[in-house]
PDB file of C-alpha atoms in Angstrom:
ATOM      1  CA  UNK A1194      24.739  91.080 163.434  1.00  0.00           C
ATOM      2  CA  UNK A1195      23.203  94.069 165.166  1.00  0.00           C
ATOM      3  CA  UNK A1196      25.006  96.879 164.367  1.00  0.00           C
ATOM      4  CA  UNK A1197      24.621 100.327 167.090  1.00  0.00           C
ATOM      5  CA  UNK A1198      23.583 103.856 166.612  1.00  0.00           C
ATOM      6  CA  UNK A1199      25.961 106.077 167.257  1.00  0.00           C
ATOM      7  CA  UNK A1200      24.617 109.497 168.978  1.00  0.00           C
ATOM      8  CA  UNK A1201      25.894 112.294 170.790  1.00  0.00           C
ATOM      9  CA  UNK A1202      24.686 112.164 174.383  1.00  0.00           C
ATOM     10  CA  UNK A1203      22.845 115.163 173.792  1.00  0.00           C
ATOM     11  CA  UNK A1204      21.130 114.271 170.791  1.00  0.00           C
ATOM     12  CA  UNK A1205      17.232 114.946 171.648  1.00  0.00           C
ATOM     13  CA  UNK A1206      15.438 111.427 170.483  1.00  0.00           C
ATOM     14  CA  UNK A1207      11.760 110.935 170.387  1.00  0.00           C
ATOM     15  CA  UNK A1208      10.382 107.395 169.602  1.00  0.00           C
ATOM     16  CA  UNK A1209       6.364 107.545 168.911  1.00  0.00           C
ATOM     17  CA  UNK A1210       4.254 104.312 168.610  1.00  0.00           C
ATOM     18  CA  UNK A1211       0.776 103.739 168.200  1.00  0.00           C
ATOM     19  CA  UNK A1212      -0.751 102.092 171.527  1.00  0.00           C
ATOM     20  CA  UNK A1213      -2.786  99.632 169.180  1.00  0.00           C
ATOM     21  CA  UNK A1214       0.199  98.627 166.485  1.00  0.00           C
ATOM     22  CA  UNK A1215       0.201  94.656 166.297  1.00  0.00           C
ATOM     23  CA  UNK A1216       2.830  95.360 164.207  1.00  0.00           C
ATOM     24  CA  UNK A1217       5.353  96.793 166.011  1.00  0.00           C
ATOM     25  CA  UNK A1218       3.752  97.075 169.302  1.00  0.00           C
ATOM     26  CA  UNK A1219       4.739  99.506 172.140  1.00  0.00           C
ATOM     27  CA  UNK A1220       6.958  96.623 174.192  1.00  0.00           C
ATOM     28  CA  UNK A1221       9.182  96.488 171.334  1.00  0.00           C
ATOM     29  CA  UNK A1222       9.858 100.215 171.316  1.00  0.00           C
ATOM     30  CA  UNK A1223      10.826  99.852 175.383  1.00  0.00           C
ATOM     31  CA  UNK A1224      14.160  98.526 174.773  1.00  0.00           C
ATOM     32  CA  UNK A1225      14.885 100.947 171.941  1.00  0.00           C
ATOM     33  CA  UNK A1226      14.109 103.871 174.367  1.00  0.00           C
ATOM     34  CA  UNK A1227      16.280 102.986 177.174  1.00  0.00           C
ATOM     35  CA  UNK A1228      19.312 102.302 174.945  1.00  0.00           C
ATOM     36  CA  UNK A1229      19.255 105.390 173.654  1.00  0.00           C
ATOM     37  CA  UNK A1230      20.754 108.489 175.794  1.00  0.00           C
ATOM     38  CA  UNK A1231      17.971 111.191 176.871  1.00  0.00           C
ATOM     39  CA  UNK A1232      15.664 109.290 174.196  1.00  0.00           C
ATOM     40  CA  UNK A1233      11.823 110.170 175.018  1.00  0.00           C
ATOM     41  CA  UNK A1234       9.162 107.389 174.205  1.00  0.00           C
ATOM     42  CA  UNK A1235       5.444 108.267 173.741  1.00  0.00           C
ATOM     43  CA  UNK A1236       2.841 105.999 173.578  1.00  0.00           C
ATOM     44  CA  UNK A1237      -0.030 106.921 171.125  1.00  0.00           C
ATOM     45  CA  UNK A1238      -3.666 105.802 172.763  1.00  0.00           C
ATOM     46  CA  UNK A1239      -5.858 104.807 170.270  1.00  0.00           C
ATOM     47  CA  UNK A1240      -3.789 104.392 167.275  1.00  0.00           C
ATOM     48  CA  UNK A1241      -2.558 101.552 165.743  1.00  0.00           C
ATOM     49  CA  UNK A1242       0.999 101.327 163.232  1.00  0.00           C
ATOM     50  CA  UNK A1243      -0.733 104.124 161.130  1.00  0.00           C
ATOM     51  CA  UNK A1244      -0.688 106.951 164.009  1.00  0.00           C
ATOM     52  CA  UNK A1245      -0.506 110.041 162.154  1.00  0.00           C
ATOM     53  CA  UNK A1246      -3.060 109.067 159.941  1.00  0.00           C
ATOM     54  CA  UNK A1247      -5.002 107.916 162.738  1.00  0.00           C
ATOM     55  CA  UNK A1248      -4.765 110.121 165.435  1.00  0.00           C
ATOM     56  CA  UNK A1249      -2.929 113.333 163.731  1.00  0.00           C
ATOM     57  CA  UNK A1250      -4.016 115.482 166.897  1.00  0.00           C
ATOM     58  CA  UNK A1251      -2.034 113.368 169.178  1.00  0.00           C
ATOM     59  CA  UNK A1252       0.987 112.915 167.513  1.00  0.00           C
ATOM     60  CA  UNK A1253       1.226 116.590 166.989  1.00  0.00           C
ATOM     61  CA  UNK A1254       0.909 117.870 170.134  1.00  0.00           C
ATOM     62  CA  UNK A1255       3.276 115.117 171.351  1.00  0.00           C
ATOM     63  CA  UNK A1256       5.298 116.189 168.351  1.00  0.00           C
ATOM     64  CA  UNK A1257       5.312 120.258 169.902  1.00  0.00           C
ATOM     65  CA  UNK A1258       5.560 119.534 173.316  1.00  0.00           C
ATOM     66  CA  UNK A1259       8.376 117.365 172.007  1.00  0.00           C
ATOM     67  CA  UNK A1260      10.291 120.082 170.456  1.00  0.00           C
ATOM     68  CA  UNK A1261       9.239 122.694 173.161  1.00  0.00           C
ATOM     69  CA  UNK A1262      11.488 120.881 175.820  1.00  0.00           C
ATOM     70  CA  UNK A1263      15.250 122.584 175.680  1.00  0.00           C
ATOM     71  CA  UNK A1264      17.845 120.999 174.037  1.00  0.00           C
ATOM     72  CA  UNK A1265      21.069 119.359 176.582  1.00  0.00           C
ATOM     73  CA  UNK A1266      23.914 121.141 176.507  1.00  0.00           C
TER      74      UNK A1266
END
């Protein structure tokens, strides 16, 4: 039995996966996205399950831009 996150609607949600991962590829993370309220997904080109040890660059500025954007009220 699945069992649901519970989140305020304002909660700021960012869901990173590596373009590449054959493990837990991007179209898995889709679902997971749109479920959750004001969630932001970002797609990591390049990088397979390992992103921040493959592409550090990326997921750091996707990271800052990430927690540059304003919070909901």
């Amino acid at each position: 039995q699945e069992q649901a996150m519970t989140l305020s609607p304002n909660t700021p949600v960012l869901i990173g996966v590596g373009e590449l991962d054959l493990w837990s590829p991007p179209d898995q993370h889709e679902p997971i996205a749109a479920a959750i309220p004001n969630a932001h997904m970002v797609v990591f080109p390049d990088s397979g399950h390992m992103a921040p040890m493959e592409t550090p660059e990326v997921v750091d500025a996707a990271l800052l831009d990430w927690m540059a954007t304003p919070a909901l009220d």
